[in-house]
Amino acid sequence: MRKGKKLRVYGPGEVLWLAVLLLLAAAIVYPLFWILMSSFKDYQGIYGNVWGFPDVWHGENYITAWNKGISQYFVNSAVVTVVTIVGVVLTASFAAFGICQTTGALGNAVFLLCMCGLLLSPQVCLLPLFMLLRTLKLKNTLWAMILPYIAFRLPVSIMMIRSFFVGISKELEEAATIDGASLFQIYRHIYLPLSKPILSTVVIMTAYYGWNEFMFATIFVDSSKLRTIPVGLMTFRDGLMTEWGVVLAGMVIACLPIMILFLLMQKSFVRGMSAGSVKG
């Protein structure tokens, strides 16, 4: 006679943790679900049936939101975020590789110097950055956002990538050196391919920061044509106070790129976070 599989019995502590996790998941997921459902409603539908599904699905809310300014904000945010990601990944990986190649006290000193950037608060740097960008005639351009974004993401990115590079076997580098490979070839053909998890983590974290940053985008850019999603949504909301369905549709459009990016790269993100947290 085949023995039946034993059912796992959860203890009181496990049941309590499971209940807490379910409550946290509901607290996060339900507001997103409500925004999505409400984005398909009109004004009467939102206030007449707040918690229910739309009686009539107003897909035109998304077309209206896109045509009333979200498209321009979306393009600006996409340009700023993509350039910021490229700048951070290239600069941070080059710097991390150089630090790993610099042995002894000098390498540690350079690494500590890079980490000093973590001590700088964006709020404290507002006035010096404003004056610097105005002197360089970069104020009210997309570069006024891109350059500070890259600068403030570099320290943590260098730290994460370096911690991963340290764990790469030196035997691979020595074998490549014997075969006549240059440092750049070692960086390109050994370090970068093996570092996809941590680079994916840096990409997601940088994308999230660049897409949602509000303070620099508000102060360093005055032109309405250069507004990014966070600043544009505030203006968008003020201009459509009675068309909440259109406003919520704009919010959904603004959230989609980061959500899709995370879903596509979540496995590499988790691997990179776990690997980068345990390597020296």
PDB file of C-alpha atoms in Angstrom:
ATOM      1  CA  MET A   1       0.000   0.000   0.000  1.00  0.00           C
ATOM      2  CA  ARG A   2       1.320   3.385  -0.991  1.00  0.00           C
ATOM      3  CA  LYS A   3       1.665   5.751   1.832  1.00  0.00           C
ATOM      4  CA  GLY A   4      -0.051   9.060   1.339  1.00  0.00           C
ATOM      5  CA  LYS A   5       1.935  12.233   1.413  1.00  0.00           C
ATOM      6  CA  LYS A   6       1.998  13.892   4.766  1.00  0.00           C
ATOM      7  CA  LEU A   7       0.463  17.321   4.895  1.00  0.00           C
ATOM      8  CA  ARG A   8       2.733  19.962   6.290  1.00  0.00           C
ATOM      9  CA  VAL A   9       1.448  21.431   9.533  1.00  0.00           C
ATOM     10  CA  TYR A  10       2.275  25.082  10.010  1.00  0.00           C
ATOM     11  CA  GLY A  11       3.094  26.265  13.473  1.00  0.00           C
ATOM     12  CA  PRO A  12       1.504  29.339  15.085  1.00  0.00           C
ATOM     13  CA  GLY A  13       4.551  31.470  14.291  1.00  0.00           C
ATOM     14  CA  GLU A  14       4.525  30.516  10.594  1.00  0.00           C
ATOM     15  CA  VAL A  15       0.777  31.162  10.358  1.00  0.00           C
ATOM     16  CA  LEU A  16       1.271  34.587  11.949  1.00  0.00           C
ATOM     17  CA  TRP A  17       4.087  35.504   9.524  1.00  0.00           C
ATOM     18  CA  LEU A  18       2.026  34.272   6.575  1.00  0.00           C
ATOM     19  CA  ALA A  19      -0.923  36.415   7.680  1.00  0.00           C
ATOM     20  CA  VAL A  20       1.345  39.456   8.038  1.00  0.00           C
ATOM     21  CA  LEU A  21       2.827  38.889   4.572  1.00  0.00           C
ATOM     22  CA  LEU A  22      -0.644  38.515   3.039  1.00  0.00           C
ATOM     23  CA  LEU A  23      -1.779  41.749   4.676  1.00  0.00           C
ATOM     24  CA  LEU A  24       1.307  43.580   3.405  1.00  0.00           C
ATOM     25  CA  ALA A  25       0.769  42.171  -0.090  1.00  0.00           C
ATOM     26  CA  ALA A  26      -2.878  43.302  -0.033  1.00  0.00           C
ATOM     27  CA  ALA A  27      -1.865  46.759   1.205  1.00  0.00           C
ATOM     28  CA  ILE A  28       0.526  47.110  -1.750  1.00  0.00           C
ATOM     29  CA  VAL A  29      -1.423  45.386  -4.511  1.00  0.00           C
ATOM     30  CA  TYR A  30      -4.938  46.711  -3.854  1.00  0.00           C
ATOM     31  CA  PRO A  31      -4.155  50.436  -4.305  1.00  0.00           C
ATOM     32  CA  LEU A  32      -2.456  49.589  -7.620  1.00  0.00           C
ATOM     33  CA  PHE A  33      -5.487  47.540  -8.648  1.00  0.00           C
ATOM     34  CA  TRP A  34      -7.821  50.386  -7.630  1.00  0.00           C
ATOM     35  CA  ILE A  35      -5.841  52.915  -9.692  1.00  0.00           C
ATOM     36  CA  LEU A  36      -5.949  50.579 -12.687  1.00  0.00           C
ATOM     37  CA  MET A  37      -9.718  50.025 -12.429  1.00  0.00           C
ATOM     38  CA  SER A  38     -10.464  53.705 -11.783  1.00  0.00           C
ATOM     39  CA  SER A  39      -8.418  54.725 -14.821  1.00  0.00           C
ATOM     40  CA  PHE A  40     -11.140  53.141 -16.972  1.00  0.00           C
ATOM     41  CA  LYS A  41     -13.963  55.110 -15.294  1.00  0.00           C
ATOM     42  CA  ASP A  42     -15.394  58.561 -15.874  1.00  0.00           C
ATOM     43  CA  TYR A  43     -16.049  61.146 -13.156  1.00  0.00           C
ATOM     44  CA  GLN A  44     -19.463  59.714 -12.244  1.00  0.00           C
ATOM     45  CA  GLY A  45     -18.109  56.174 -12.221  1.00  0.00           C
ATOM     46  CA  ILE A  46     -15.306  57.017  -9.778  1.00  0.00           C
ATOM     47  CA  TYR A  47     -17.516  58.850  -7.277  1.00  0.00           C
ATOM     48  CA  GLY A  48     -20.662  56.766  -7.789  1.00  0.00           C
ATOM     49  CA  ASN A  49     -18.993  53.352  -7.514  1.00  0.00           C
ATOM     50  CA  VAL A  50     -15.622  53.904  -5.848  1.00  0.00           C
ATOM     51  CA  TRP A  51     -14.756  50.289  -5.066  1.00  0.00           C
ATOM     52  CA  GLY A  52     -16.429  48.476  -7.940  1.00  0.00           C
ATOM     53  CA  PHE A  53     -15.483  47.592 -11.485  1.00  0.00           C
ATOM     54  CA  PRO A  54     -16.312  50.101 -14.246  1.00  0.00           C
ATOM     55  CA  ASP A  55     -19.852  49.866 -15.594  1.00  0.00           C
ATOM     56  CA  VAL A  56     -18.532  51.218 -18.882  1.00  0.00           C
ATOM     57  CA  TRP A  57     -14.862  50.779 -19.704  1.00  0.00           C
ATOM     58  CA  HIS A  58     -13.456  54.141 -20.864  1.00  0.00           C
ATOM     59  CA  GLY A  59     -10.301  53.131 -22.692  1.00  0.00           C
ATOM     60  CA  GLU A  60     -10.241  56.566 -24.291  1.00  0.00           C
ATOM     61  CA  ASN A  61      -8.913  57.931 -20.979  1.00  0.00           C
ATOM     62  CA  TYR A  62      -5.489  56.632 -21.964  1.00  0.00           C
ATOM     63  CA  ILE A  63      -5.646  58.270 -25.389  1.00  0.00           C
ATOM     64  CA  THR A  64      -6.709  61.561 -23.807  1.00  0.00           C
ATOM     65  CA  ALA A  65      -3.946  61.386 -21.198  1.00  0.00           C
ATOM     66  CA  TRP A  66      -1.341  60.616 -23.856  1.00  0.00           C
ATOM     67  CA  ASN A  67      -2.462  63.466 -26.109  1.00  0.00           C
ATOM     68  CA  LYS A  68      -2.726  66.038 -23.290  1.00  0.00           C
ATOM     69  CA  GLY A  69       0.942  65.969 -22.376  1.00  0.00           C
ATOM     70  CA  ILE A  70       1.888  62.572 -20.983  1.00  0.00           C
ATOM     71  CA  SER A  71       3.566  61.664 -24.273  1.00  0.00           C
ATOM     72  CA  GLN A  72       6.076  64.528 -23.972  1.00  0.00           C
ATOM     73  CA  TYR A  73       6.748  63.836 -20.304  1.00  0.00           C
ATOM     74  CA  PHE A  74       7.165  60.143 -21.120  1.00  0.00           C
ATOM     75  CA  VAL A  75       9.722  60.814 -23.857  1.00  0.00           C
ATOM     76  CA  ASN A  76      11.699  63.221 -21.652  1.00  0.00           C
ATOM     77  CA  SER A  77      11.781  60.730 -18.790  1.00  0.00           C
ATOM     78  CA  ALA A  78      12.782  57.920 -21.145  1.00  0.00           C
ATOM     79  CA  VAL A  79      15.704  59.939 -22.562  1.00  0.00           C
ATOM     80  CA  VAL A  80      16.897  61.063 -19.117  1.00  0.00           C
ATOM     81  CA  THR A  81      16.586  57.570 -17.622  1.00  0.00           C
ATOM     82  CA  VAL A  82      18.291  55.721 -20.495  1.00  0.00           C
ATOM     83  CA  VAL A  83      21.237  58.144 -20.673  1.00  0.00           C
ATOM     84  CA  THR A  84      21.568  58.041 -16.874  1.00  0.00           C
ATOM     85  CA  ILE A  85      21.614  54.224 -16.892  1.00  0.00           C
ATOM     86  CA  VAL A  86      24.275  54.105 -19.618  1.00  0.00           C
ATOM     87  CA  GLY A  87      26.400  56.701 -17.829  1.00  0.00           C
ATOM     88  CA  VAL A  88      26.135  55.014 -14.436  1.00  0.00           C
ATOM     89  CA  VAL A  89      26.768  51.458 -15.673  1.00  0.00           C
ATOM     90  CA  LEU A  90      29.763  52.390 -17.828  1.00  0.00           C
ATOM     91  CA  THR A  91      31.380  54.761 -15.337  1.00  0.00           C
ATOM     92  CA  ALA A  92      30.716  52.618 -12.261  1.00  0.00           C
ATOM     93  CA  SER A  93      31.915  49.397 -13.891  1.00  0.00           C
ATOM     94  CA  PHE A  94      35.084  51.097 -15.226  1.00  0.00           C
ATOM     95  CA  ALA A  95      35.761  52.606 -11.803  1.00  0.00           C
ATOM     96  CA  ALA A  96      35.091  49.332  -9.976  1.00  0.00           C
ATOM     97  CA  PHE A  97      37.386  47.442 -12.362  1.00  0.00           C
ATOM     98  CA  GLY A  98      40.130  50.022 -11.904  1.00  0.00           C
ATOM     99  CA  ILE A  99      39.826  49.837  -8.114  1.00  0.00           C
ATOM    100  CA  CYS A 100      40.074  46.041  -8.246  1.00  0.00           C
ATOM    101  CA  GLN A 101      43.214  46.305 -10.361  1.00  0.00           C
ATOM    102  CA  THR A 102      44.806  48.786  -7.954  1.00  0.00           C
ATOM    103  CA  THR A 103      46.204  46.738  -5.088  1.00  0.00           C
ATOM    104  CA  GLY A 104      47.344  47.837  -1.671  1.00  0.00           C
ATOM    105  CA  ALA A 105      46.640  51.043   0.196  1.00  0.00           C
ATOM    106  CA  LEU A 106      46.128  53.094  -2.974  1.00  0.00           C
ATOM    107  CA  GLY A 107      43.188  50.938  -4.115  1.00  0.00           C
ATOM    108  CA  ASN A 108      41.563  51.164  -0.682  1.00  0.00           C
ATOM    109  CA  ALA A 109      42.069  54.933  -0.600  1.00  0.00           C
ATOM    110  CA  VAL A 110      40.474  55.392  -4.027  1.00  0.00           C
ATOM    111  CA  PHE A 111      37.550  53.194  -3.018  1.00  0.00           C
ATOM    112  CA  LEU A 112      37.009  55.151   0.203  1.00  0.00           C
ATOM    113  CA  LEU A 113      37.170  58.396  -1.774  1.00  0.00           C
ATOM    114  CA  CYS A 114      34.409  57.128  -4.070  1.00  0.00           C
ATOM    115  CA  MET A 115      32.343  56.105  -1.053  1.00  0.00           C
ATOM    116  CA  CYS A 116      32.535  59.647   0.325  1.00  0.00           C
ATOM    117  CA  GLY A 117      29.829  60.472  -2.195  1.00  0.00           C
ATOM    118  CA  LEU A 118      27.385  58.552  -0.004  1.00  0.00           C
ATOM    119  CA  LEU A 119      27.820  61.236   2.653  1.00  0.00           C
ATOM    120  CA  LEU A 120      26.513  63.993   0.377  1.00  0.00           C
ATOM    121  CA  SER A 121      22.824  64.798   0.631  1.00  0.00           C
ATOM    122  CA  PRO A 122      21.080  66.006  -2.548  1.00  0.00           C
ATOM    123  CA  GLN A 123      19.332  68.726  -0.523  1.00  0.00           C
ATOM    124  CA  VAL A 124      22.652  70.093   0.727  1.00  0.00           C
ATOM    125  CA  CYS A 125      24.054  70.193  -2.816  1.00  0.00           C
ATOM    126  CA  LEU A 126      21.098  72.039  -4.354  1.00  0.00           C
ATOM    127  CA  LEU A 127      22.545  75.564  -4.259  1.00  0.00           C
ATOM    128  CA  PRO A 128      26.091  74.671  -5.449  1.00  0.00           C
ATOM    129  CA  LEU A 129      24.654  72.485  -8.211  1.00  0.00           C
ATOM    130  CA  PHE A 130      22.243  75.213  -9.276  1.00  0.00           C
ATOM    131  CA  MET A 131      25.035  77.769  -9.549  1.00  0.00           C
ATOM    132  CA  LEU A 132      27.351  75.313 -11.315  1.00  0.00           C
ATOM    133  CA  LEU A 133      24.739  74.324 -13.906  1.00  0.00           C
ATOM    134  CA  ARG A 134      23.866  77.961 -14.528  1.00  0.00           C
ATOM    135  CA  THR A 135      27.557  78.839 -15.009  1.00  0.00           C
ATOM    136  CA  LEU A 136      28.002  75.957 -17.452  1.00  0.00           C
ATOM    137  CA  LYS A 137      24.790  77.026 -19.259  1.00  0.00           C
ATOM    138  CA  LEU A 138      23.262  73.609 -18.639  1.00  0.00           C
ATOM    139  CA  LYS A 139      20.325  74.821 -16.565  1.00  0.00           C
ATOM    140  CA  ASN A 140      16.954  74.215 -18.189  1.00  0.00           C
ATOM    141  CA  THR A 141      18.293  71.350 -20.300  1.00  0.00           C
ATOM    142  CA  LEU A 142      17.971  67.604 -19.933  1.00  0.00           C
ATOM    143  CA  TRP A 143      21.654  67.490 -18.957  1.00  0.00           C
ATOM    144  CA  ALA A 144      20.781  69.476 -15.844  1.00  0.00           C
ATOM    145  CA  MET A 145      19.016  66.324 -14.624  1.00  0.00           C
ATOM    146  CA  ILE A 146      21.191  63.640 -16.223  1.00  0.00           C
ATOM    147  CA  LEU A 147      24.559  64.746 -14.821  1.00  0.00           C
ATOM    148  CA  PRO A 148      23.426  65.068 -11.162  1.00  0.00           C
ATOM    149  CA  TYR A 149      21.555  61.765 -11.436  1.00  0.00           C
ATOM    150  CA  ILE A 150      24.713  60.011 -12.624  1.00  0.00           C
ATOM    151  CA  ALA A 151      26.811  61.665  -9.930  1.00  0.00           C
ATOM    152  CA  PHE A 152      24.521  60.688  -7.071  1.00  0.00           C
ATOM    153  CA  ARG A 153      24.088  57.090  -8.263  1.00  0.00           C
ATOM    154  CA  LEU A 154      27.791  56.407  -8.797  1.00  0.00           C
ATOM    155  CA  PRO A 155      28.943  55.779  -5.192  1.00  0.00           C
ATOM    156  CA  VAL A 156      26.453  53.019  -4.378  1.00  0.00           C
ATOM    157  CA  SER A 157      26.804  51.546  -7.884  1.00  0.00           C
ATOM    158  CA  ILE A 158      30.601  51.417  -7.615  1.00  0.00           C
ATOM    159  CA  MET A 159      30.317  49.770  -4.208  1.00  0.00           C
ATOM    160  CA  MET A 160      27.933  47.075  -5.487  1.00  0.00           C
ATOM    161  CA  ILE A 161      29.861  46.315  -8.690  1.00  0.00           C
ATOM    162  CA  ARG A 162      33.232  46.263  -6.924  1.00  0.00           C
ATOM    163  CA  SER A 163      31.913  43.823  -4.321  1.00  0.00           C
ATOM    164  CA  PHE A 164      30.926  41.515  -7.194  1.00  0.00           C
ATOM    165  CA  PHE A 165      34.180  41.979  -9.131  1.00  0.00           C
ATOM    166  CA  VAL A 166      36.195  40.993  -6.061  1.00  0.00           C
ATOM    167  CA  GLY A 167      34.579  37.554  -6.140  1.00  0.00           C
ATOM    168  CA  ILE A 168      35.594  36.821  -9.745  1.00  0.00           C
ATOM    169  CA  SER A 169      38.366  34.229  -9.926  1.00  0.00           C
ATOM    170  CA  LYS A 170      41.803  35.716 -10.474  1.00  0.00           C
ATOM    171  CA  GLU A 171      42.796  32.572 -12.363  1.00  0.00           C
ATOM    172  CA  LEU A 172      40.582  33.667 -15.276  1.00  0.00           C
ATOM    173  CA  GLU A 173      42.335  37.028 -15.424  1.00  0.00           C
ATOM    174  CA  GLU A 174      45.786  35.451 -15.185  1.00  0.00           C
ATOM    175  CA  ALA A 175      44.968  32.991 -17.979  1.00  0.00           C
ATOM    176  CA  ALA A 176      43.743  35.849 -20.187  1.00  0.00           C
ATOM    177  CA  THR A 177      46.898  37.849 -19.433  1.00  0.00           C
ATOM    178  CA  ILE A 178      49.086  34.898 -20.433  1.00  0.00           C
ATOM    179  CA  ASP A 179      47.146  34.694 -23.714  1.00  0.00           C
ATOM    180  CA  GLY A 180      48.010  38.334 -24.387  1.00  0.00           C
ATOM    181  CA  ALA A 181      44.727  40.006 -23.451  1.00  0.00           C
ATOM    182  CA  SER A 182      44.833  43.671 -22.497  1.00  0.00           C
ATOM    183  CA  LEU A 183      43.114  45.087 -19.408  1.00  0.00           C
ATOM    184  CA  PHE A 184      40.253  46.386 -21.522  1.00  0.00           C
ATOM    185  CA  GLN A 185      39.788  42.971 -23.125  1.00  0.00           C
ATOM    186  CA  ILE A 186      39.762  41.351 -19.672  1.00  0.00           C
ATOM    187  CA  TYR A 187      37.160  43.890 -18.539  1.00  0.00           C
ATOM    188  CA  ARG A 188      35.012  43.404 -21.629  1.00  0.00           C
ATOM    189  CA  HIS A 189      35.229  39.638 -22.126  1.00  0.00           C
ATOM    190  CA  ILE A 190      35.548  38.358 -18.548  1.00  0.00           C
ATOM    191  CA  TYR A 191      34.264  40.827 -15.975  1.00  0.00           C
ATOM    192  CA  LEU A 192      31.231  42.207 -17.805  1.00  0.00           C
ATOM    193  CA  PRO A 193      29.772  38.839 -18.965  1.00  0.00           C
ATOM    194  CA  LEU A 194      30.160  37.354 -15.468  1.00  0.00           C
ATOM    195  CA  SER A 195      28.632  40.436 -13.836  1.00  0.00           C
ATOM    196  CA  LYS A 196      25.227  40.464 -15.535  1.00  0.00           C
ATOM    197  CA  PRO A 197      23.303  39.922 -12.257  1.00  0.00           C
ATOM    198  CA  ILE A 198      24.858  42.869 -10.440  1.00  0.00           C
ATOM    199  CA  LEU A 199      24.699  45.061 -13.557  1.00  0.00           C
ATOM    200  CA  SER A 200      20.984  44.235 -13.849  1.00  0.00           C
ATOM    201  CA  THR A 201      20.544  45.303 -10.238  1.00  0.00           C
ATOM    202  CA  VAL A 202      22.312  48.592 -10.914  1.00  0.00           C
ATOM    203  CA  VAL A 203      20.185  49.136 -14.029  1.00  0.00           C
ATOM    204  CA  ILE A 204      16.914  48.641 -12.138  1.00  0.00           C
ATOM    205  CA  MET A 205      17.919  50.818  -9.181  1.00  0.00           C
ATOM    206  CA  THR A 206      19.193  53.576 -11.459  1.00  0.00           C
ATOM    207  CA  ALA A 207      16.096  53.407 -13.657  1.00  0.00           C
ATOM    208  CA  TYR A 208      13.839  53.676 -10.621  1.00  0.00           C
ATOM    209  CA  TYR A 209      15.769  56.695  -9.356  1.00  0.00           C
ATOM    210  CA  GLY A 210      15.980  58.479 -12.706  1.00  0.00           C
ATOM    211  CA  TRP A 211      12.336  57.861 -13.601  1.00  0.00           C
ATOM    212  CA  ASN A 212      10.902  59.050 -10.277  1.00  0.00           C
ATOM    213  CA  GLU A 213      13.304  61.808  -9.172  1.00  0.00           C
ATOM    214  CA  PHE A 214      11.366  65.004  -8.441  1.00  0.00           C
ATOM    215  CA  MET A 215      13.504  67.611  -6.661  1.00  0.00           C
ATOM    216  CA  PHE A 216      16.232  68.197  -9.264  1.00  0.00           C
ATOM    217  CA  ALA A 217      13.690  67.954 -12.097  1.00  0.00           C
ATOM    218  CA  THR A 218      11.630  70.718 -10.477  1.00  0.00           C
ATOM    219  CA  ILE A 219      14.439  73.146  -9.635  1.00  0.00           C
ATOM    220  CA  PHE A 220      16.874  72.721 -12.536  1.00  0.00           C
ATOM    221  CA  VAL A 221      14.306  72.718 -15.376  1.00  0.00           C
ATOM    222  CA  ASP A 222      11.798  75.504 -16.041  1.00  0.00           C
ATOM    223  CA  SER A 223      10.576  74.724 -19.544  1.00  0.00           C
ATOM    224  CA  SER A 224       7.284  72.831 -19.786  1.00  0.00           C
ATOM    225  CA  LYS A 225       8.660  71.007 -22.841  1.00  0.00           C
ATOM    226  CA  LEU A 226      11.437  69.432 -20.768  1.00  0.00           C
ATOM    227  CA  ARG A 227       9.381  68.219 -17.815  1.00  0.00           C
ATOM    228  CA  THR A 228       9.726  64.605 -16.807  1.00  0.00           C
ATOM    229  CA  ILE A 229       6.986  62.286 -15.563  1.00  0.00           C
ATOM    230  CA  PRO A 230       6.983  63.242 -11.826  1.00  0.00           C
ATOM    231  CA  VAL A 231       6.824  66.999 -12.452  1.00  0.00           C
ATOM    232  CA  GLY A 232       4.560  66.590 -15.464  1.00  0.00           C
ATOM    233  CA  LEU A 233       2.030  64.537 -13.509  1.00  0.00           C
ATOM    234  CA  MET A 234       1.716  67.307 -10.933  1.00  0.00           C
ATOM    235  CA  THR A 235       0.944  69.831 -13.675  1.00  0.00           C
ATOM    236  CA  PHE A 236      -1.251  67.295 -15.435  1.00  0.00           C
ATOM    237  CA  ARG A 237      -3.275  66.758 -12.265  1.00  0.00           C
ATOM    238  CA  ASP A 238      -3.738  70.490 -11.659  1.00  0.00           C
ATOM    239  CA  GLY A 239      -5.005  70.983 -15.214  1.00  0.00           C
ATOM    240  CA  LEU A 240      -7.531  68.130 -15.062  1.00  0.00           C
ATOM    241  CA  MET A 241      -9.005  68.426 -11.595  1.00  0.00           C
ATOM    242  CA  THR A 242     -12.399  67.037 -12.655  1.00  0.00           C
ATOM    243  CA  GLU A 243     -11.165  64.350 -15.063  1.00  0.00           C
ATOM    244  CA  TRP A 244      -9.808  61.922 -12.508  1.00  0.00           C
ATOM    245  CA  GLY A 245     -10.090  58.974 -14.869  1.00  0.00           C
ATOM    246  CA  VAL A 246      -7.683  60.672 -17.275  1.00  0.00           C
ATOM    247  CA  VAL A 247      -5.322  61.623 -14.418  1.00  0.00           C
ATOM    248  CA  LEU A 248      -5.265  58.038 -13.144  1.00  0.00           C
ATOM    249  CA  ALA A 249      -4.675  56.780 -16.685  1.00  0.00           C
ATOM    250  CA  GLY A 250      -1.638  59.053 -16.827  1.00  0.00           C
ATOM    251  CA  MET A 251      -0.400  57.576 -13.551  1.00  0.00           C
ATOM    252  CA  VAL A 252      -0.752  54.049 -14.919  1.00  0.00           C
ATOM    253  CA  ILE A 253       1.215  55.010 -18.042  1.00  0.00           C
ATOM    254  CA  ALA A 254       3.910  56.513 -15.806  1.00  0.00           C
ATOM    255  CA  CYS A 255       4.195  53.333 -13.701  1.00  0.00           C
ATOM    256  CA  LEU A 256       4.283  50.806 -16.549  1.00  0.00           C
ATOM    257  CA  PRO A 257       7.925  51.138 -17.750  1.00  0.00           C
ATOM    258  CA  ILE A 258       9.485  50.517 -14.323  1.00  0.00           C
ATOM    259  CA  MET A 259       7.081  47.672 -13.558  1.00  0.00           C
ATOM    260  CA  ILE A 260       7.806  45.994 -16.908  1.00  0.00           C
ATOM    261  CA  LEU A 261      11.558  46.477 -16.471  1.00  0.00           C
ATOM    262  CA  PHE A 262      11.468  44.884 -13.026  1.00  0.00           C
ATOM    263  CA  LEU A 263       9.360  41.944 -14.199  1.00  0.00           C
ATOM    264  CA  LEU A 264      11.764  41.301 -17.072  1.00  0.00           C
ATOM    265  CA  MET A 265      14.875  41.517 -14.890  1.00  0.00           C
ATOM    266  CA  GLN A 266      13.632  40.356 -11.489  1.00  0.00           C
ATOM    267  CA  LYS A 267      15.627  37.099 -11.452  1.00  0.00           C
ATOM    268  CA  SER A 268      18.883  38.897 -12.234  1.00  0.00           C
ATOM    269  CA  PHE A 269      17.950  41.619  -9.740  1.00  0.00           C
ATOM    270  CA  VAL A 270      17.516  39.152  -6.872  1.00  0.00           C
ATOM    271  CA  ARG A 271      20.701  37.266  -7.818  1.00  0.00           C
ATOM    272  CA  GLY A 272      22.651  40.502  -8.014  1.00  0.00           C
ATOM    273  CA  MET A 273      21.385  41.780  -4.661  1.00  0.00           C
ATOM    274  CA  SER A 274      22.208  38.520  -2.896  1.00  0.00           C
ATOM    275  CA  ALA A 275      25.620  38.164  -4.560  1.00  0.00           C
ATOM    276  CA  GLY A 276      26.605  41.785  -4.023  1.00  0.00           C
ATOM    277  CA  SER A 277      25.656  41.646  -0.345  1.00  0.00           C
ATOM    278  CA  VAL A 278      27.903  38.747   0.608  1.00  0.00           C
ATOM    279  CA  LYS A 279      31.064  39.351  -1.404  1.00  0.00           C
ATOM    280  CA  GLY A 280      33.830  41.485   0.024  1.00  0.00           C
TER     281      GLY A 280
END
